[in-house]
Short mmCIF file of C-alpha atoms in Angstrom, two decimals:
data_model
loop_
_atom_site.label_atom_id
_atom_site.label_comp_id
_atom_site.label_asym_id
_atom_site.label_seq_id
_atom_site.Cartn_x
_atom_site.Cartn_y
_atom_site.Cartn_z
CA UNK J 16 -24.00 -0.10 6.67
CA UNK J 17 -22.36 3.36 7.82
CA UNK J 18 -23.13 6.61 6.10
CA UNK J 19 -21.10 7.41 2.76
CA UNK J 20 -19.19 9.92 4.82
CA UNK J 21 -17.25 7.18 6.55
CA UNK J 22 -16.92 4.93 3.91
CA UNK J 23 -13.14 5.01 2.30
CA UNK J 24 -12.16 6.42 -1.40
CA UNK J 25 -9.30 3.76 -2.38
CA UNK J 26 -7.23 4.51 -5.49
CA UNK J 27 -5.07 1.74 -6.61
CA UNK J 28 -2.24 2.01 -9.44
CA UNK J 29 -1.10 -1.96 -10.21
CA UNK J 30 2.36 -2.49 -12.48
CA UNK J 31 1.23 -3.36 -15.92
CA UNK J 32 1.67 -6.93 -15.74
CA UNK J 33 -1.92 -9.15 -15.21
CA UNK J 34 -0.16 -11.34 -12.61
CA UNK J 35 -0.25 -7.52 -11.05
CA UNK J 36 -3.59 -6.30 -11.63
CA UNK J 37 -5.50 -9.41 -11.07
CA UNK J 38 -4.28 -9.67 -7.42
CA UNK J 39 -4.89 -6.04 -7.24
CA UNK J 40 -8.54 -6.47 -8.61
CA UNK J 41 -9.65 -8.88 -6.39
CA UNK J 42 -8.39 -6.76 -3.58
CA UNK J 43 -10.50 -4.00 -4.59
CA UNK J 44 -13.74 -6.28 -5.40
CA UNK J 45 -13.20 -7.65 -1.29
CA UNK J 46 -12.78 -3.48 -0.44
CA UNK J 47 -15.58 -2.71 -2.65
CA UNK J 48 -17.98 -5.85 -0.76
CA UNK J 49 -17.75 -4.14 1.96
CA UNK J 50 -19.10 -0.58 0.74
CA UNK J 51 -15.68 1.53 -0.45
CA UNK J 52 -15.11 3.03 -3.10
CA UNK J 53 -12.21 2.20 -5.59
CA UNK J 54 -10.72 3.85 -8.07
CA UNK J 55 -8.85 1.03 -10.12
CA UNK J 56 -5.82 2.82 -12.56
CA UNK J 57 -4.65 1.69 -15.59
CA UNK J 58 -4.51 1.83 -19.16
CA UNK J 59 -6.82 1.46 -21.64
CA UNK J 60 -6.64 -1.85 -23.25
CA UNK J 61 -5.54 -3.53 -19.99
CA UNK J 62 -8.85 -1.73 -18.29
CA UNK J 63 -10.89 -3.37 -21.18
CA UNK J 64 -9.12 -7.14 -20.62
CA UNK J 65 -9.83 -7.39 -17.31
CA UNK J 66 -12.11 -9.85 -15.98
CA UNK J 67 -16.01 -8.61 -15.85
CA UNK J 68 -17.37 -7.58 -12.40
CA UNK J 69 -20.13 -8.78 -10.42
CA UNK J 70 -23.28 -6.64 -11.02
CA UNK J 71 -23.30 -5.78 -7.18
CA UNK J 72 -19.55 -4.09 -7.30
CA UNK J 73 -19.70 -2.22 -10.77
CA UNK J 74 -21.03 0.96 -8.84
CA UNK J 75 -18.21 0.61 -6.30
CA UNK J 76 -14.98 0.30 -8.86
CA UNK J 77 -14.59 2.82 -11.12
CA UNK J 78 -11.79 2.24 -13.29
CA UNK J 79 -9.49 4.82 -14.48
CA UNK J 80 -8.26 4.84 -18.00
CA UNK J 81 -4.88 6.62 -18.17
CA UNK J 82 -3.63 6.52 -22.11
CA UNK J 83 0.22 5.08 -21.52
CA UNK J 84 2.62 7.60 -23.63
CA UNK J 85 4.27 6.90 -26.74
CA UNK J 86 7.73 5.25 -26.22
CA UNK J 87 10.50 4.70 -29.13
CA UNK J 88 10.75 0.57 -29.33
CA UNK J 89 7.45 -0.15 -28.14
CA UNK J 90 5.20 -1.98 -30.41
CA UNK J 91 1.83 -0.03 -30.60
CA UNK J 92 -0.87 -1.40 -28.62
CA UNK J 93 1.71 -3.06 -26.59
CA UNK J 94 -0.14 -2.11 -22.70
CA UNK J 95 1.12 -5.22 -20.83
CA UNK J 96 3.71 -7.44 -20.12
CA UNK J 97 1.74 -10.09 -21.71
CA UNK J 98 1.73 -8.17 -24.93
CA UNK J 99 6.02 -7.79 -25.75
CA UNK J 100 8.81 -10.40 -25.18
CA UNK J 101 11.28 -9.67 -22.15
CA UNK J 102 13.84 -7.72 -24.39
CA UNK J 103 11.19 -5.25 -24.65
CA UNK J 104 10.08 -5.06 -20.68
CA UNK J 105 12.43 -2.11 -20.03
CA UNK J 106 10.48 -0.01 -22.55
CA UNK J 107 7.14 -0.54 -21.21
CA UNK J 108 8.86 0.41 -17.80
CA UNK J 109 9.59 3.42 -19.54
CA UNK J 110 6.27 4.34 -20.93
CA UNK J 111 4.43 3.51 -16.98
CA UNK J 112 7.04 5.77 -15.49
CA UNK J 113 6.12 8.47 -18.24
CA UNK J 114 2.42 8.21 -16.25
CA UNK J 115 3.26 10.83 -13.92
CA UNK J 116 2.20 13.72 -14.59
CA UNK J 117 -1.44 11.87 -15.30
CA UNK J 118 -1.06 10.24 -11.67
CA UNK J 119 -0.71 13.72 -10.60
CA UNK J 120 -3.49 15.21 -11.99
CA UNK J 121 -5.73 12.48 -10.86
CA UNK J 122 -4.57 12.56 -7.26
CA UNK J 123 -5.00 16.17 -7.50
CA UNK J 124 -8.39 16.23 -8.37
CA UNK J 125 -9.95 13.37 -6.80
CA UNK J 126 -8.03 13.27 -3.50
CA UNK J 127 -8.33 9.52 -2.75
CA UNK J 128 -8.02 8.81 1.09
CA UNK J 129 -5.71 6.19 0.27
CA UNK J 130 -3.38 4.86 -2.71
CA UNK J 131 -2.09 1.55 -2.98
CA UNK J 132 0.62 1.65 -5.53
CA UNK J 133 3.32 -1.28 -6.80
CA UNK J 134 6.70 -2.05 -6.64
CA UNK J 135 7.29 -0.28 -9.92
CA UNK J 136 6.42 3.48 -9.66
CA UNK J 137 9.31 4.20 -7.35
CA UNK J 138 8.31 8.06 -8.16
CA UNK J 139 4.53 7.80 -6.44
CA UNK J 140 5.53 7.72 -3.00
CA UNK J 141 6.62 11.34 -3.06
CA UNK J 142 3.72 12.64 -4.89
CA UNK J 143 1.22 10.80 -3.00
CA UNK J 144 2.96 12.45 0.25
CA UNK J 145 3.25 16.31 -1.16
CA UNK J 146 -0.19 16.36 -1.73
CA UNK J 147 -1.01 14.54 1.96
CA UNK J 148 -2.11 11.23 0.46
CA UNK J 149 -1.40 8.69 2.80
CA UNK J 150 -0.07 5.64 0.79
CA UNK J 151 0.42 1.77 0.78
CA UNK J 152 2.94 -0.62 -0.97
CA UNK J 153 0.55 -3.27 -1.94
CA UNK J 154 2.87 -6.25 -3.09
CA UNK J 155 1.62 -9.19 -4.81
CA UNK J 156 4.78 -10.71 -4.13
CA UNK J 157 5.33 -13.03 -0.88
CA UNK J 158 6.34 -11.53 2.46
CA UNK J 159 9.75 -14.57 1.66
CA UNK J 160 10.31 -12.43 -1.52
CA UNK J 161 10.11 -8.69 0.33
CA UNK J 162 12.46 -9.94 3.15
CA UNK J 163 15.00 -12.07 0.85
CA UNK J 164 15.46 -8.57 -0.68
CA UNK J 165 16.15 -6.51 2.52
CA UNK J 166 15.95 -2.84 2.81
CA UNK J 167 16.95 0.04 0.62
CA UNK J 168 20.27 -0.25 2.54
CA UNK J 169 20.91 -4.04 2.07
CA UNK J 170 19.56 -4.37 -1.52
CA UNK J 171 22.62 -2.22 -2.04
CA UNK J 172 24.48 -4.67 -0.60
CA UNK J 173 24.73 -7.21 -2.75
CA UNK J 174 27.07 -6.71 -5.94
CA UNK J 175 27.38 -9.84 -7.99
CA UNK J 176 24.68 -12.60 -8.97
CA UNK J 177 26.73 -14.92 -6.68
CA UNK J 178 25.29 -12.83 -4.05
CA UNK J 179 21.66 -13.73 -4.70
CA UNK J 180 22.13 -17.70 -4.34
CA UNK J 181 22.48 -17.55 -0.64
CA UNK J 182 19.70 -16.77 2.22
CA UNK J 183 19.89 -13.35 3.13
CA UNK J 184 22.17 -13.07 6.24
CA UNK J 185 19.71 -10.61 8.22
CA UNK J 186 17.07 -13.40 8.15
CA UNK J 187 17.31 -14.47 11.92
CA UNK J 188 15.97 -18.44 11.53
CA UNK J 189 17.20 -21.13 9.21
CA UNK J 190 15.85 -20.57 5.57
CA UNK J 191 17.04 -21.70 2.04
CA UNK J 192 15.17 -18.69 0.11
CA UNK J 193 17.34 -17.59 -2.48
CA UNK J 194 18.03 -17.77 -6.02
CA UNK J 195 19.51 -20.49 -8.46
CA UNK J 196 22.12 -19.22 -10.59
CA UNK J 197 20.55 -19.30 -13.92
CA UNK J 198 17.49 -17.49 -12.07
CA UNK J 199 19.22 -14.58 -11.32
CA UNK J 200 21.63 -14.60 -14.38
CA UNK J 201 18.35 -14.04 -16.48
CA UNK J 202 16.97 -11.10 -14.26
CA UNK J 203 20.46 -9.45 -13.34
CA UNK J 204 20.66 -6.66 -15.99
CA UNK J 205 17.33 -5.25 -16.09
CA UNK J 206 16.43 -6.04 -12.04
CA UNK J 207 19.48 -5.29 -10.53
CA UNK J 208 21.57 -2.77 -12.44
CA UNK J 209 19.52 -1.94 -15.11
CA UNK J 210 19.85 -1.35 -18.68
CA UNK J 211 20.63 1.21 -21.00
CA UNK J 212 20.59 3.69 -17.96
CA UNK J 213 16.90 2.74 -17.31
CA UNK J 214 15.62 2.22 -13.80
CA UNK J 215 16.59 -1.29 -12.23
CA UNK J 216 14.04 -2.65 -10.00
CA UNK J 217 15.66 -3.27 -7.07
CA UNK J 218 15.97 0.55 -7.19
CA UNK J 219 11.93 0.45 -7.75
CA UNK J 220 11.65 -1.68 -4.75
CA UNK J 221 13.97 0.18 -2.47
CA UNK J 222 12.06 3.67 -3.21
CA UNK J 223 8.77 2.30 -3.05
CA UNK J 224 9.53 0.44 0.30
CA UNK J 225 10.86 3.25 1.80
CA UNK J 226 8.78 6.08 0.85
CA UNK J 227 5.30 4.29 2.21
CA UNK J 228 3.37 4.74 4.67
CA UNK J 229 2.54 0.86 5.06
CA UNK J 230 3.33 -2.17 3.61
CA UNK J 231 0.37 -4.36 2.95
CA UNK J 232 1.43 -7.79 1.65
CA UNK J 233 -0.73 -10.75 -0.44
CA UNK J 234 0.34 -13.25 2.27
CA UNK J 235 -1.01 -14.65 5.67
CA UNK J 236 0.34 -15.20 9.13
CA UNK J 237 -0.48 -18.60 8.98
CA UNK J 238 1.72 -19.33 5.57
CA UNK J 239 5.14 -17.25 7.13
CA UNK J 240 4.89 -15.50 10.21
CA UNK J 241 8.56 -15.68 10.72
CA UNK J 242 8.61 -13.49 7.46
CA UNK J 243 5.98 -11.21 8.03
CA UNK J 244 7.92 -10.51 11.41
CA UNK J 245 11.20 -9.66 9.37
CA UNK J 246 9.81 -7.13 7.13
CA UNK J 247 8.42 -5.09 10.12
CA UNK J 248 11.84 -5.42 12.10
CA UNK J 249 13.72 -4.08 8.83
CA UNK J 250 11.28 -1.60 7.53
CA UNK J 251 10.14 -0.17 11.09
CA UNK J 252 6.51 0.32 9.37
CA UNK J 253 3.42 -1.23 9.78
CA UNK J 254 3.51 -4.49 7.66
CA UNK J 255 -0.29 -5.73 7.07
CA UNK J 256 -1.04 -9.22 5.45
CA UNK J 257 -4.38 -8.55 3.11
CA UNK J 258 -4.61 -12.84 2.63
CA UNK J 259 -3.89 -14.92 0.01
CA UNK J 260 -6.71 -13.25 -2.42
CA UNK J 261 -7.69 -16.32 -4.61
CA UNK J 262 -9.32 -15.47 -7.97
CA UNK J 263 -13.28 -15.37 -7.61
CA UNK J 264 -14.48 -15.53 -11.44
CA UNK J 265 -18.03 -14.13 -12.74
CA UNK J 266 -18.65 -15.84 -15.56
CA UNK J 267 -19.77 -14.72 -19.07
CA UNK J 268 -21.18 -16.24 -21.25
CA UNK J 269 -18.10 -16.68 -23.62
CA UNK J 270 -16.25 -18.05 -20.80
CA UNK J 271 -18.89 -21.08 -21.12
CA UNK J 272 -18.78 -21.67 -24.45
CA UNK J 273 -14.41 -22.35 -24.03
CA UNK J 274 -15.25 -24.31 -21.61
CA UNK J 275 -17.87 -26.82 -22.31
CA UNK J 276 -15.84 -28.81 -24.90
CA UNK J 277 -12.92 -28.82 -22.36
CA UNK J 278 -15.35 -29.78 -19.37
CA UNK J 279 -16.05 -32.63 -21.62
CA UNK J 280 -12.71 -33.75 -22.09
CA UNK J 281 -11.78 -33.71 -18.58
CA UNK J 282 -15.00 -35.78 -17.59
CA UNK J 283 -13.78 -38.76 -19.81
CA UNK J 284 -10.52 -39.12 -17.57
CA UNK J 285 -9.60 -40.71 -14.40
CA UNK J 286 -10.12 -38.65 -11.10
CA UNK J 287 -6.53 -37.34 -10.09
CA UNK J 288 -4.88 -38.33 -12.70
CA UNK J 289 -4.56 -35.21 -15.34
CA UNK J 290 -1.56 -33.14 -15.25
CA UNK J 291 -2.29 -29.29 -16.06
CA UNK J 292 0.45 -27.48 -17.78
CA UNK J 293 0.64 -23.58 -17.49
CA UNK J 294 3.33 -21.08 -17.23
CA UNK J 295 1.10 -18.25 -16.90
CA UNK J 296 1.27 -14.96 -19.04
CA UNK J 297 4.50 -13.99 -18.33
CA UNK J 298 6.71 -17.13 -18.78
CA UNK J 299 7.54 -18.62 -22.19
CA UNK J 300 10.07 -21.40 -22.33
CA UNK J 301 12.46 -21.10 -24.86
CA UNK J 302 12.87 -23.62 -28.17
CA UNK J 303 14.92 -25.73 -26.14
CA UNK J 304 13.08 -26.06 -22.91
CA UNK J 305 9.83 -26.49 -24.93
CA UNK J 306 10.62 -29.75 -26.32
CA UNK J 307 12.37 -31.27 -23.55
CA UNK J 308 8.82 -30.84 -21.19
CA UNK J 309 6.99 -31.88 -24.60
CA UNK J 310 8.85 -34.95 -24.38
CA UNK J 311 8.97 -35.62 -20.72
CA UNK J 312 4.88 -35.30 -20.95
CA UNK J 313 4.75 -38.23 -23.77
CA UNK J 314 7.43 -39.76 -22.04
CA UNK J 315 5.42 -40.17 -18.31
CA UNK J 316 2.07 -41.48 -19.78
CA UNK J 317 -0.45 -39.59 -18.11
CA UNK J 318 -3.02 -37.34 -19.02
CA UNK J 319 -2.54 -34.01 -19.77
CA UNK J 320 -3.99 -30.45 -20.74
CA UNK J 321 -1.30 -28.18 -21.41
CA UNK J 322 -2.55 -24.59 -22.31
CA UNK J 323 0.72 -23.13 -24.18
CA UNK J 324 1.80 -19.71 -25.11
CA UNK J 325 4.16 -19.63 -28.38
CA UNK J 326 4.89 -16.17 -28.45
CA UNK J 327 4.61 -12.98 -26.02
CA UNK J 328 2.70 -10.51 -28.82
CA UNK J 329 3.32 -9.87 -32.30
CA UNK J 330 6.87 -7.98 -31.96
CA UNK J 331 7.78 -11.48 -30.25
CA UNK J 332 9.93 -13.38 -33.31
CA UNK J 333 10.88 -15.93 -31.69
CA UNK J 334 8.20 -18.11 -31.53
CA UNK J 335 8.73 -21.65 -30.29
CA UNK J 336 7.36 -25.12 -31.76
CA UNK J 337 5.88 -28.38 -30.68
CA UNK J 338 8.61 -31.25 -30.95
CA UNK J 339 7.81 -32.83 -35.08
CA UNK J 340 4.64 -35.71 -34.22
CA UNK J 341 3.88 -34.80 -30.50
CA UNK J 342 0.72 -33.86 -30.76
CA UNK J 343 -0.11 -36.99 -32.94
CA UNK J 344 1.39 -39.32 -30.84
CA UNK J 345 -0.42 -38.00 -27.87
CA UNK J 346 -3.25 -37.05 -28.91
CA UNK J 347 -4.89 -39.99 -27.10
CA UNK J 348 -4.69 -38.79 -23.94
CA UNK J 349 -3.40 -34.77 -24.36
CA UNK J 350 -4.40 -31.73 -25.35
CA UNK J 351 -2.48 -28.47 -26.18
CA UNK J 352 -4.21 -25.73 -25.95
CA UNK J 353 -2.94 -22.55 -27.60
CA UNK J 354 -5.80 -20.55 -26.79
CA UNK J 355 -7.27 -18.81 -23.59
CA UNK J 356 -8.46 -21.35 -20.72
CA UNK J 357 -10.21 -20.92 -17.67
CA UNK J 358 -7.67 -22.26 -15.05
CA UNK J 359 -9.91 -21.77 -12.39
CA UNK J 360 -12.45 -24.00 -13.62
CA UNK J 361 -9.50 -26.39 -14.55
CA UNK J 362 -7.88 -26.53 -11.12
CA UNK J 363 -11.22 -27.10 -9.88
CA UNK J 364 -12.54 -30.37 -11.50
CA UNK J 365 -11.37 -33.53 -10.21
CA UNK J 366 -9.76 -35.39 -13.12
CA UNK J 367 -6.64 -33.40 -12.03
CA UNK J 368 -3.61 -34.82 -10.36
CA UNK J 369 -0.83 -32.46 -10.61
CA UNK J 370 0.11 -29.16 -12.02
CA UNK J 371 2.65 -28.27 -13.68
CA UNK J 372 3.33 -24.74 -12.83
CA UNK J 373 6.35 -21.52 -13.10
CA UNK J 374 5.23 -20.74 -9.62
CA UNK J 375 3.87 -17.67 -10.11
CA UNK J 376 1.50 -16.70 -6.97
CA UNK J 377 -1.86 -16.47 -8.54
CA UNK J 378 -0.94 -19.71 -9.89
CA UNK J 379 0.04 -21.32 -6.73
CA UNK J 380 -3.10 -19.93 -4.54
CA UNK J 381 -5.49 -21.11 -7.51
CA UNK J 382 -3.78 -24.39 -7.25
CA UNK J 383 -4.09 -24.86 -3.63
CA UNK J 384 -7.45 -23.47 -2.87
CA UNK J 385 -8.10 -26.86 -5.36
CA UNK J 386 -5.83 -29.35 -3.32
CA UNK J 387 -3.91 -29.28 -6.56
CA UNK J 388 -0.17 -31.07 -5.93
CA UNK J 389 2.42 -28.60 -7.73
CA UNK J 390 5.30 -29.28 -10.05
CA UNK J 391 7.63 -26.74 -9.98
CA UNK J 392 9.61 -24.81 -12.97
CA UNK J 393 10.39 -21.33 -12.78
CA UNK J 394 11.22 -19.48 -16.11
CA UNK J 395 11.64 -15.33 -14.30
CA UNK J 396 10.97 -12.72 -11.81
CA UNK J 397 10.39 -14.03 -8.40
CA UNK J 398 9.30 -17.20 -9.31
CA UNK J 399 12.64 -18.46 -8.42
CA UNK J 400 11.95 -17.15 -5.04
CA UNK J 401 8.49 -18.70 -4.65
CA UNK J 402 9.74 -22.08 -5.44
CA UNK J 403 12.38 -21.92 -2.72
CA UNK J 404 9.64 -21.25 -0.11
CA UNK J 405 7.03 -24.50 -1.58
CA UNK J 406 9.94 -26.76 -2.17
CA UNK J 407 10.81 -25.65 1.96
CA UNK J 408 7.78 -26.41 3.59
CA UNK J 409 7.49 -29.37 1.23
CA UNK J 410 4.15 -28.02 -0.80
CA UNK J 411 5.83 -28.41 -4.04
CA UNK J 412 8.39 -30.45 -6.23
CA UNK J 413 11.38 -28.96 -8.43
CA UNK J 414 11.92 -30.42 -11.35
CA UNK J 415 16.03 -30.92 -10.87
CA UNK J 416 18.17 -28.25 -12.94
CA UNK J 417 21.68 -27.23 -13.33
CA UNK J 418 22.44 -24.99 -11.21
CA UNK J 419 24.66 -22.65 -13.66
CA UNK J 420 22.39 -23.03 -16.80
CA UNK J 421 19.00 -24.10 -15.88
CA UNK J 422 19.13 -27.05 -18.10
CA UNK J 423 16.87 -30.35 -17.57
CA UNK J 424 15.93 -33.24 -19.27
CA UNK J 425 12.97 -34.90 -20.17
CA UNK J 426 12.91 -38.04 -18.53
CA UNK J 427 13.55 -35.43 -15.19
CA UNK J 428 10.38 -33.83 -15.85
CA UNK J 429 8.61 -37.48 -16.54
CA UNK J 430 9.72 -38.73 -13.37
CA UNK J 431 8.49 -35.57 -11.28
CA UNK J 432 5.49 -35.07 -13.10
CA UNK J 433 4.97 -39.10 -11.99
CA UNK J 434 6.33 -38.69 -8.82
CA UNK J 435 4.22 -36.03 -7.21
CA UNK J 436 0.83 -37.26 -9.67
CA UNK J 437 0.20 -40.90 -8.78
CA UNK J 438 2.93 -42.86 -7.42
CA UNK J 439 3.77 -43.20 -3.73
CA UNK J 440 6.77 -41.76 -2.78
CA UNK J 441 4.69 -38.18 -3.95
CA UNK J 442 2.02 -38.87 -1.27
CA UNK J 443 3.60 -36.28 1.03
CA UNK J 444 3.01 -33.95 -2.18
CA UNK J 445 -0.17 -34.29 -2.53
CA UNK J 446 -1.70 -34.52 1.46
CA UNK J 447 0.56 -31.34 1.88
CA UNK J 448 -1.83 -29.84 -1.04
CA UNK J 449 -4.55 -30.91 0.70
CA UNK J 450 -3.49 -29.51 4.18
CA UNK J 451 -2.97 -26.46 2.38
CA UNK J 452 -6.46 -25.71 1.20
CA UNK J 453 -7.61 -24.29 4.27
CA UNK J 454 -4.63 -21.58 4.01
CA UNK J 455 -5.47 -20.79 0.75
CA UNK J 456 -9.38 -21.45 0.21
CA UNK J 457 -10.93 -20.30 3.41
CA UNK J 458 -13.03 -17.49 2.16
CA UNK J 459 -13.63 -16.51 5.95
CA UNK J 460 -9.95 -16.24 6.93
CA UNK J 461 -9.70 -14.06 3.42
CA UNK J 462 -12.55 -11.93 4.77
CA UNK J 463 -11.18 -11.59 8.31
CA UNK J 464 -7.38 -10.32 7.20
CA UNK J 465 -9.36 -7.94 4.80
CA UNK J 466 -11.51 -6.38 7.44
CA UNK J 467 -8.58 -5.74 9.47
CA UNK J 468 -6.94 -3.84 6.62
CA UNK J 469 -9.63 -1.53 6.04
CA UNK J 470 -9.78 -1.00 9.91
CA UNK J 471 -6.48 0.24 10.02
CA UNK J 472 -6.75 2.38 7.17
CA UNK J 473 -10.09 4.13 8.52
CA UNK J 474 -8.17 4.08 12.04
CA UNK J 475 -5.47 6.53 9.92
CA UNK J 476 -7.66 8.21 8.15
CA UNK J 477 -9.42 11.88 9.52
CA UNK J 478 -12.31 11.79 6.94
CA UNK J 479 -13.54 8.43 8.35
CA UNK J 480 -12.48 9.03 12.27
CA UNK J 481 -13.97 12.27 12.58
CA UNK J 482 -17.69 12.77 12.91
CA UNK J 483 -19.60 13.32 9.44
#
């Protein structure tokens, strides 16, 4: 191993979502494997939620607790996304952005040799570069999702939610990324021209892209090269893929105890033939959507193990219900699980068949490093975006919506949830999953883009070119 002189001090400064910092954590734990040291930023409570590190990185990632500052409308104790329902999103965008002067003192005093920030803190770029930081967007989202929105320039382009349900007309090859309607109907306000004169986050984006150094991207050439490709022609910066970055878990010993009684359901069924039901901590259906995928589960007869979310923290009053007698008349062969689950150890065992996912990215790479088929219904966010580029290359299913509402049926999500599960018109479904694991479960491809990162930043960085 080289001397501590050359070895790299990484500060990292996630959005406060866990879809966020989880990618962002198992960046630093493949940094910190290598000998670097990390300084991890966040908040209290989300510091404390995070998953427990290996024994052999604790040394290596220090995390930083920065308390987040009051904010009118935001419930107390209310750190993450996970923790308020969307109405109240804006405000906790408030309270992060209200982090700045903290940022600043810690960059001050512990002059990291690099900082990998998010889309959100559109302010850091500028700080990091008046005080000589070099800096890194690090975005969890796909290299499809960074070039469907285009630079500063052309995000500014686009006026009307109309305008996000085409391909964007700088991408130079055939491509049917865009939004739905109702997708970007739901985000328009607070993403694109913001609310009650807050910041919208296409304004985020823009700044942040701009204003780095790099751009370092959860993604691989193998997955979308063409991509990849775009966002270096339109940003005229270095764009590095990190890899896919699938969730490695260290167990505790809580984390056993959930899952032994589970385990033991899912070793009574048939192999392939459970569908797993998660929408991840940012999506929640609403009332209505809830009890038409209740219903299209009872109605398609399979197995399933649906982990369910009925309310985003306790200022959430709107909290949704189980159709009247599902979980009686199912409770043969399903489970609903309102509790915490381990979804890697789910995606992993072999009585599943399908998954029933909002296509968030953690959720898709945990699903594929499993050769887990996915069923596809996006609720926010970019998961619109993300479906566009599965249902493309034909690695995932959409459950068939309207178009101007985002309405479906149950017998819909029956017949997909059968289609791409067991019968065989889904075969191309589920050998595409299959194909797919060596994309997005190849620990050695994961190690190889990673190494190449951290050679690029020593490469720009005088502490670790110049002799110690």
């Amino acid at each position: 191993m080289a001397s501590d002189e050359k070895k790299l001090h990484i500060a990292m400064f996630p959005w406060l979502a866990f879809g966020h910092m989880i990618p962002y954590l198992e960046l630093a734990k493949l940094i910190a494997s290598k000998g670097h040291r990390i300084s991890f930023i966040s908040t209290p409570r989300n510091v404390d939620r995070l998953p427990k590190l290996p024994p052999t990185l604790a040394s290596l990632i220090d995390f930083v607790k920065l308390p987040l500052p009051h904010v009118e409308y935001l419930p107390d104790n209310a750190e993450a996304t996970i923790d308020v329902p969307l109405n109240l999103v804006p405000f906790l965008k408030k309270a992060y952005d209200a982090l700045q002067d903290s940022m600043t003192l810690f960059l001050e005093d512990s002059r990291p040799d690099w900082l990998l920030y998010d889309f959100a803190p559109y302010w850091l770029p500028a700080i990091a570069r008046n005080l000589g930081i070099p800096s890194a967007f690090f975005s969890i989202f796909t290299a499809a999702c960074l070039g469907f929105l285009g630079t500063k320039a052309q995000m500014g382009e686009r006026k009307s939610p109309e305008d996000y349900t085409v391909p964007p007309p700088w991408a130079p090859f055939p491509t049917t990324v865009s939004f739905r309607l109702f997708e970007v109907l739901k985000i328009f306000d607070q993403g694109v021209t913001g609310v009650e004169e807050e910041v919208s986050d296409i304004y985020r984006f823009g700044e942040v892209l701009q204003g780095c150094d790099v751009v370092a991207v959860r993604s691989c050439m193998e997955f979308e090269p063409e991509w990849l490709s775009l966002l270096e022609d339109l940003n005229r910066k270095p764009v590095l893929p990190v890899g896919q970055l699938p969730t490695t878990a260290y167990d505790s010993e809580d984390d056993t105890d959930s899952w032994r009684w589970m385990k033991a359901w899912f070793d009574r069924q048939s192999k392939r033939s459970v569908v797993y039901v998660a929408f991840g901590s940012e999506a929640k259906p609403s009332q209505t959507e809830l009890s038409e995928i209740a219903l299209g589960l009872e109605q398609s007869e399979l197995p399933f193990f649906w982990v369910l979310r009925t309310r985003k923290g306790p200022a959430d009053t709107e909290v949704i219900e189980l159709p009247e007698g599902f979980e009686e008349r199912t409770k043969e062969r399903g489970i609903v699980c309102t509790s915490w689950a381990p979804q890697l150890k789910i995606l992993a065992h072999e009585s599943v068949g399908g998954f029933l996912t909002h296509s968030g990215w953690s959720s898709v790479v945990e699903s594929l490093q499993f050769e887990r088929p996915l069923i596809l219904l996006t609720f926010y966010a970019d998961q619109g975006l993300n479906a566009k580029v599965l249902d493309e290359k034909k690695i995932g299913y959409l459950i068939p919506r309207n178009e101007q509402d985002g309405s479906f049926t149950w017998d819909s999500v029956a017949e997909s949830l059968r289609l791409v599960t067991v019968e065989e018109e889904g075969k191309a479904y589920r050998d595409k999953a299959k194909e797919m694991k060596r994309l997005f479960g190849d620990r050695d491809s994961q190690n190889r883009y990673v190494d190449s990162f951290i050679d690029y930043l020593e490469s720009r960085n005088p502490s670790t070119t110049s002799e110690g």
